[in-house]
Amino acid sequence: MSWKELLFGKPIPDDEAEEEKLGPLAGIPVLGLDALASAAYGPEAALTVLLVLGTAGSRYIGPLIAIIAGLLLIVQFSYRQTIAAYPDGGGSYSVARENLGTKPALLAAAALALDYVLNVAVAISAGVGALVSAVPALFPHMLLLCLLLLGLLTLVNLRGLRTAGMLFMVPTYLFVGCLGLTLLMGVVKLVASGGHPAAVVPPPRLPTGTATASLWLLMRAFASGCTAMTGVEAVSNGVPIFREPRARGAQRTLAGIVGILAMLLGGVALLSHAYGIGATPPGQAGYQSVLSQVVSAVAGRGVFYYVTIAAIVAVLCLSANTSFAGFPRLCRLLALEGHLPAAFSHSGRRLVYSTGIIILSLLAAVLLVAFGGVTDHLIPLFAVGAFLAFTLSQFGMVFHWRRSTDPRAKHYRVVNAVGAGATALTLGVVAVSKFTEGAWMTFVFIPLAFLLFSATRRHYERVERATGTDQPMQVVPAPEPVVVVPVKRLDLVTEKALQFALTISPEVHAVQVRAQVHECAELNGCWRKRVEAPLKAAGLPVPTLVVLRSTYRQVVDPLLGYIRKLAKAHPDRFIAVLVPELIEHRWYHYLLHSHTATVLKMMLLFRGGPQVVVINAPWYLRERRHPFRDAVLRARKQPALRGARIQQPVSDAP
Amino acid sequence: MSWKELLFGKPIPDDEAEEEKLGPLAGIPVLGLDALASAAYGPEAALTVLLVLGTAGSRYIGPLIAIIAGLLLIVQFSYRQTIAAYPDGGGSYSVARENLGTKPALLAAAALALDYVLNVAVAISAGVGALVSAVPALFPHMLLLCLLLLGLLTLVNLRGLRTAGMLFMVPTYLFVGCLGLTLLMGVVKLVASGGHPAAVVPPPRLPTGTATASLWLLMRAFASGCTAMTGVEAVSNGVPIFREPRARGAQRTLAGIVGILAMLLGGVALLSHAYGIGATPPGQAGYQSVLSQVVSAVAGRGVFYYVTIAAIVAVLCLSANTSFAGFPRLCRLLALEGHLPAAFSHSGRRLVYSTGIIILSLLAAVLLVAFGGVTDHLIPLFAVGAFLAFTLSQFGMVFHWRRSTDPRAKHYRVVNAVGAGATALTLGVVAVSKFTEGAWMTFVFIPLAFLLFSATRRHYERVERATGTDQPMQVVPAPEPVVVVPVKRLDLVTEKALQFALTISPEVHAVQVRAQVHECAELNGCWRKRVEAPLKAAGLPVPTLVVLRSTYRQVVDPLLGYIRKLAKAHPDRFIAVLVPELIEHRWYHYLLHSHTATVLKMMLLFRGGPQVVVINAPWYLRERRHPFRDAVLRARKQPALRGARIQQPVSDAP
């Protein structure tokens, strides 16, 4: 078993593709972690903004979360239809492309791509951040831990979908189970205590309010809370990863994710209000996350608390995985339309789109390194991308229903139109209220990505116009090429090159470049004896020896000049330049060689002009002289011609 | 004028080589700066060791410098003969190679190479150090200044010898003039005052002695003072840079250098004693160099003082240049014998050995960066290398005279034997007394370089055994190659490749690799119409279309498998794999392409086996379809065959 198999697993053949696909139960860990983890930071983000209101803040969290949950249901409804209508995945991008045109589609794609990249960096640094606050000794190695986790996620995803699904199932359902149990216990206690439960471990006292609730403050709180909705679009991008009927599987997964998320958000909001839990100022001593306060208030600080917190940390870390499932598929769709290089549409040895996975990983690594592993200020960028995608998707669906013959199309259209309006409004609120906090960056990166996608497509179109044809081949019976063999000295490497040259053309020019001040063996002398004589004796054409003088000691320039002259003299023929090359065993042996051959090949390819073709004749260091001489002799049943002077038949010929 | 010409000057043709050479006057700045700059630190190094003796120390400096000057004269005498005997340069290396064998020669070469590299780093950091103590604001940028100076020296040397000689003449002769004048004035004052001159600016009081003169202390002082002798061997390495008669020019230069150096050393020793000047503890407050003390004592602190100090700083900086003249020529000699890659023996556009210059610069840069621009502790390594070279050279000359017919050979032999003994003894003293201070490193680096030189030569010998031959060419009339053209789709790039393939062989296999899950155009359909039909109509051979299935989505592996099968089926033929390649205008466009072609070419070259030859057919994005169709038509005076269906003659045919 090679290291490659050990690391990435055995290659999976094409016909096992169906077996690699997922059902809804595995779909939730693969595509839903991003959305579910939002439950851990969405309410907290809103409560942090409300902190200035003091105890009065918890009054508003309920309504805010209710609005967000409502939006969530609208978005879910929209994506349900999207999944059914576009079972090849792509979500917002596909919807926009079909219904709104290429430009809105690329805008959606740019927004989604940005979100996916951000999600990886932010999720990993959030997870590692939580881990580091638990084990402070790890603090100096934070960036390293982030990169290690990123590497691990990349590896797991390169191994294929099934691996990722199975591996992430345990922490996901542990997270859902523990948190669900906490909320259930909390609600039971709430009801039993008649609305005023006593906390097992009381939450920190809230500071006294320093402001009153203004519309601006509530808008900002709402915009922050909206980060809870990011990640919902992932399922609609990843429809093809489900087993048939895939639309059904994807819809069930989406329903599961949104249901669990809404339940968690509602429960957290309800219990925060009941127990008087607020946010604690982040980045200061005494900071405690809202979820930690909720769990301690309901269940105390026993084993259950620690298991729940561990599950939350694990899900935060692994929520990066949603991007690994969504981004490569989005890139594949873009590549199929020529907006990205074709490599993004090729599935690798484990049937995943390896190029997308690797590029995602590299982009996230750049972000992590650039921000030193702390990516908090990137969070506001998220919501803008997500809501842009939501809006474009729902707006697209409005057009979709217009052309549909479904009897319920009219109703659906209204729902999508309302949804588009709501998410567009939210997008506006988020963009305005978070603009200075970093949302402005989305107005730089999304257009940049948009331009990149457009420019790539334009380039491919130009290449296609230049190279594409459906005409029959133009048959121009050109004569044999003129073969040019650059020769430094007469050795076995050169001899093999000449042998090959003579099999493809009778007109071979062996060219030696000699500088006045360089030591370089005189060839004229031995050429006659060692090349001309044996070839003449065999009745074969004889290569011409050309010696070029180099006044400035370069080898490549005089050679290029000669080749150009030949090309002009024979405008109806190819000029094939045959570069002999010694193949070494070890890479470091190449340090010992001049790279004239490499430079020459590059120069000829890039500047040689349309008539020039480059031939590379390798000579292996362990190669026998003329390796298939015996075979030739056997095939021809005639003795070899070993040069003019040696006339006796070769002993090993049959 | 291109940036290349602006930076490096116009290329110099071979026949102007003689005009680029130097006379003794320019030879001193180019090859002598290392030796002359030693006057600035040799006596100082000895006096620093004697510091513990207090005022008693100056008693010993005279005899020590006298011994060193004596050694210097012996060494000069020896190198005088070396220059005459080996006018191709190489100094100790050439002498040892001719007279003692390869191993001692490589030992000498390793010692010299190490010295040259050390000299660049140490000289530059000494010069920049002196500059920085004058302008302390520059202190934080010391490493940057070192690297800038290194870059400048590299550039000047790449521009050629004449540039370097002319550029360095002014500071060199300013240094010699100012220092000579100071010493002359000092001696006049000494005589006039009857042996007890009064200092214009009195030197700092020497501390009271804390030790008495032991043999060990004097040995260490002597070993330190011997650094004054480094650099003397440079002239013997660089003989070919002189105008004819070059041996004469080199000998005069050597005599000039040694004469000036001996005079400076003697003068400094004499005046130090007369004025009671000692070293001041380096790296401590109140540090003042010995030369600064001498100049202030003799001439005061006027304009003359500052001009002299400036000249000293300049010469310290530029003394790195000696290495740039010597190292590349040493490398060239090693390369000619196969101990280094051949590139070291090629002279560049300005007739200097560019590879050696660049490698020297890189090695020195590594040292400078590794030591942060402060390389004081590397100084002891110097003397070991220099004296190892001196000893091997003189020992070699002893053998040289044994075979000589010169009537004075016997006398010379005795002188060289005495010299070899003296320098060997000094080598022992230096190695022992400086061992812990860093001289041990030479016992690591010199053997390493020695092994590198030997291993390189062995590798070239192995290659030579494998490829070299003086036999006539084995004429094996092999049939045309089987040509394999990997095809993805039928476009103009592929069409051109097929056109070329048909000019070299009637047996062409167009191979398409198709994976089940990949989108890839079906070729079978259009092949018949667009390739077979027009070729058949023209009576030309028709390529076979082969479609390979790829179960694991790779392209390269199935192709390699097919090529290997072909090679086995045709053991008597070359398998030419023709890789069509689209040539873009801009490098970044290559990011948009899959690199299957590049990977395939590499795999075929390195693993294809002896029968495989790789052909690269470029297609330029602006290329017209079949660029030399018109030429072919003109040449054949017949209308083109534009495929079976289009039968009318082409309009632009004559």
Coordinates of N, CA, C and O in Angstrom, one line a residue, chain A residues 309-370:
Chain A
I309 N -20.4 21.3 26.2 CA -19.5 22.3 25.8 C -18.5 21.7 24.8 O -18.2 22.3 23.7
A310 N -18.0 20.5 25.1 CA -17.1 19.8 24.1 C -17.8 19.6 22.8 O -17.2 19.8 21.7
A311 N -19.1 19.2 22.8 CA -19.8 19.0 21.5 C -19.9 20.3 20.8 O -19.8 20.3 19.5
I312 N -20.1 21.4 21.5 CA -20.3 22.7 20.8 C -18.9 23.1 20.2 O -18.9 23.5 19.0
V313 N -17.8 22.9 20.9 CA -16.5 23.2 20.4 C -16.3 22.4 19.1 O -15.8 22.9 18.1
A314 N -16.6 21.1 19.2 CA -16.3 20.2 18.0 C -17.2 20.7 16.8 O -16.7 20.7 15.7
V315 N -18.4 21.0 17.1 CA -19.3 21.4 15.9 C -18.8 22.7 15.4 O -18.8 22.9 14.1
L316 N -18.3 23.7 16.2 CA -17.8 24.9 15.7 C -16.6 24.6 14.8 O -16.6 25.1 13.6
C317 N -15.7 23.8 15.2 CA -14.5 23.4 14.3 C -15.0 22.8 13.0 O -14.6 23.2 12.0
L318 N -15.9 21.8 13.2 CA -16.3 21.0 12.0 C -17.3 21.7 11.1 O -17.5 21.3 9.9
S319 N -17.8 22.9 11.6 CA -18.8 23.6 10.7 C -18.1 24.1 9.5 O -18.7 24.4 8.5
A320 N -16.7 24.2 9.5 CA -16.0 24.5 8.3 C -16.3 23.5 7.2 O -16.1 23.8 6.0
N321 N -16.7 22.3 7.6 CA -16.8 21.3 6.6 C -17.9 21.5 5.5 O -17.8 21.1 4.4
T322 N -18.9 22.3 5.9 CA -20.0 22.6 5.0 C -19.4 23.2 3.7 O -19.8 22.9 2.6
S323 N -18.4 24.1 3.9 CA -17.8 24.7 2.8 C -17.1 23.7 1.9 O -17.1 23.8 0.7
F324 N -16.5 22.7 2.5 CA -15.8 21.7 1.7 C -16.8 20.9 0.9 O -16.4 20.3 -0.2
A325 N -18.0 20.8 1.4 CA -19.0 20.1 0.6 C -19.6 21.0 -0.5 O -19.9 20.6 -1.6
G326 N -19.8 22.3 -0.2 CA -20.5 23.2 -1.1 C -19.6 23.9 -2.1 O -19.9 23.9 -3.3
F327 N -18.4 24.4 -1.7 CA -17.6 25.2 -2.6 C -17.1 24.4 -3.8 O -17.2 24.9 -4.9
P328 N -16.6 23.2 -3.6 CA -16.1 22.4 -4.8 C -17.2 22.2 -5.8 O -17.0 22.3 -7.0
R329 N -18.5 22.0 -5.3 CA -19.6 21.8 -6.3 C -20.0 23.1 -7.0 O -20.3 23.1 -8.2
L330 N -19.9 24.2 -6.3 CA -20.2 25.5 -6.9 C -19.1 25.7 -8.0 O -19.5 26.1 -9.1
C331 N -17.9 25.5 -7.6 CA -16.8 25.7 -8.6 C -17.0 24.8 -9.8 O -16.7 25.2 -10.9
R332 N -17.4 23.6 -9.6 CA -17.6 22.6 -10.7 C -18.6 23.2 -11.7 O -18.4 23.3 -12.9
L333 N -19.7 23.7 -11.1 CA -20.8 24.3 -12.0 C -20.2 25.5 -12.8 O -20.5 25.7 -14.0
L334 N -19.4 26.3 -12.1 CA -18.8 27.5 -12.7 C -17.8 27.0 -13.8 O -17.8 27.6 -14.9
A335 N -17.1 26.0 -13.5 CA -16.1 25.4 -14.5 C -16.8 24.9 -15.7 O -16.4 25.1 -16.9
L336 N -18.0 24.2 -15.5 CA -18.7 23.7 -16.7 C -19.2 24.8 -17.6 O -19.3 24.6 -18.8
E337 N -19.4 26.0 -17.1 CA -19.8 27.1 -17.9 C -18.6 27.9 -18.4 O -18.8 29.0 -19.0
G338 N -17.4 27.5 -18.0 CA -16.2 28.2 -18.5 C -15.8 29.4 -17.6 O -15.0 30.2 -18.0
H339 N -16.4 29.5 -16.5 CA -16.1 30.6 -15.6 C -14.9 30.3 -14.7 O -14.4 31.2 -14.0
L340 N -14.5 29.1 -14.6 CA -13.3 28.7 -13.9 C -12.6 27.6 -14.8 O -13.2 27.0 -15.6
P341 N -11.3 27.4 -14.5 CA -10.6 26.3 -15.3 C -11.3 25.0 -15.2 O -11.9 24.6 -14.2
A342 N -11.1 24.2 -16.2 CA -11.8 22.9 -16.3 C -11.5 22.0 -15.2 O -12.2 21.1 -14.8
A343 N -10.3 22.2 -14.6 CA -9.8 21.2 -13.6 C -10.8 21.2 -12.4 O -10.9 20.1 -11.8
F344 N -11.6 22.3 -12.2 CA -12.5 22.3 -11.1 C -13.7 21.3 -11.4 O -14.4 20.9 -10.4
S345 N -13.9 20.9 -12.6 CA -15.0 20.0 -12.9 C -14.6 18.5 -13.0 O -15.4 17.7 -13.2
H346 N -13.3 18.3 -12.7 CA -12.8 16.9 -12.8 C -12.9 16.2 -11.4 O -12.4 16.8 -10.4
S347 N -13.5 15.1 -11.3 CA -13.5 14.5 -10.0 C -12.3 13.6 -9.8 O -11.8 13.0 -10.7
G348 N -11.8 13.6 -8.6 CA -10.5 13.0 -8.4 C -10.6 11.5 -8.1 O -11.6 10.9 -8.4
R349 N -9.5 11.0 -7.4 CA -9.5 9.5 -7.2 C -10.6 9.0 -6.3 O -10.9 7.9 -6.4
R350 N -11.1 9.9 -5.4 CA -12.1 9.5 -4.5 C -13.5 10.1 -4.9 O -14.3 10.3 -4.1
L351 N -13.6 10.5 -6.2 CA -14.8 11.0 -6.7 C -15.3 12.3 -6.2 O -16.4 12.7 -6.3
V352 N -14.4 13.0 -5.5 CA -14.7 14.4 -5.1 C -13.9 15.4 -6.0 O -13.0 15.0 -6.6
Y353 N -14.4 16.6 -6.0 CA -13.7 17.6 -6.8 C -12.5 18.2 -6.1 O -12.5 19.2 -5.5
S354 N -11.4 17.4 -6.3 CA -10.2 17.7 -5.5 C -9.7 19.1 -5.7 O -9.3 19.7 -4.7
T355 N -9.7 19.6 -6.9 CA -9.2 21.0 -7.2 C -9.9 22.0 -6.3 O -9.3 22.8 -5.7
G356 N -11.2 21.9 -6.3 CA -12.0 22.9 -5.5 C -11.6 22.7 -4.0 O -11.5 23.8 -3.3
I357 N -11.5 21.5 -3.5 CA -11.2 21.3 -2.1 C -9.8 21.9 -1.8 O -9.7 22.6 -0.8
I358 N -8.9 21.7 -2.7 CA -7.5 22.2 -2.4 C -7.5 23.7 -2.5 O -6.8 24.4 -1.7
I359 N -8.1 24.3 -3.5 CA -8.1 25.8 -3.6 C -8.8 26.4 -2.4 O -8.4 27.4 -1.8
L360 N -9.9 25.8 -2.0 CA -10.6 26.3 -0.8 C -9.7 26.3 0.4 O -9.6 27.3 1.2
S361 N -9.0 25.2 0.5 CA -8.1 25.0 1.7 C -7.0 26.1 1.6 O -6.6 26.7 2.6
L362 N -6.5 26.3 0.4 CA -5.4 27.3 0.3 C -5.9 28.7 0.6 O -5.2 29.5 1.3
L363 N -7.0 29.1 0.1 CA -7.6 30.4 0.3 C -7.8 30.6 1.8 O -7.5 31.6 2.4
A364 N -8.4 29.6 2.5 CA -8.6 29.7 3.9 C -7.3 29.8 4.7 O -7.2 30.6 5.6
A365 N -6.3 29.0 4.2 CA -5.0 29.1 4.9 C -4.4 30.5 4.8 O -3.9 31.1 5.7
V366 N -4.6 31.1 3.6 CA -4.1 32.5 3.4 C -4.8 33.4 4.4 O -4.1 34.2 5.1
L367 N -6.1 33.3 4.5 CA -6.8 34.1 5.5 C -6.4 33.9 6.9 O -6.1 34.9 7.6
L368 N -6.2 32.6 7.3 CA -5.8 32.3 8.6 C -4.4 32.9 8.9 O -4.2 33.5 10.0
V369 N -3.5 32.7 8.0 CA -2.1 33.2 8.2 C -2.1 34.8 8.2 O -1.5 35.4 9.1
A370 N -2.9 35.4 7.3 CA -3.0 36.8 7.3 C -3.5 37.4 8.6 O -3.1 38.5 9.0

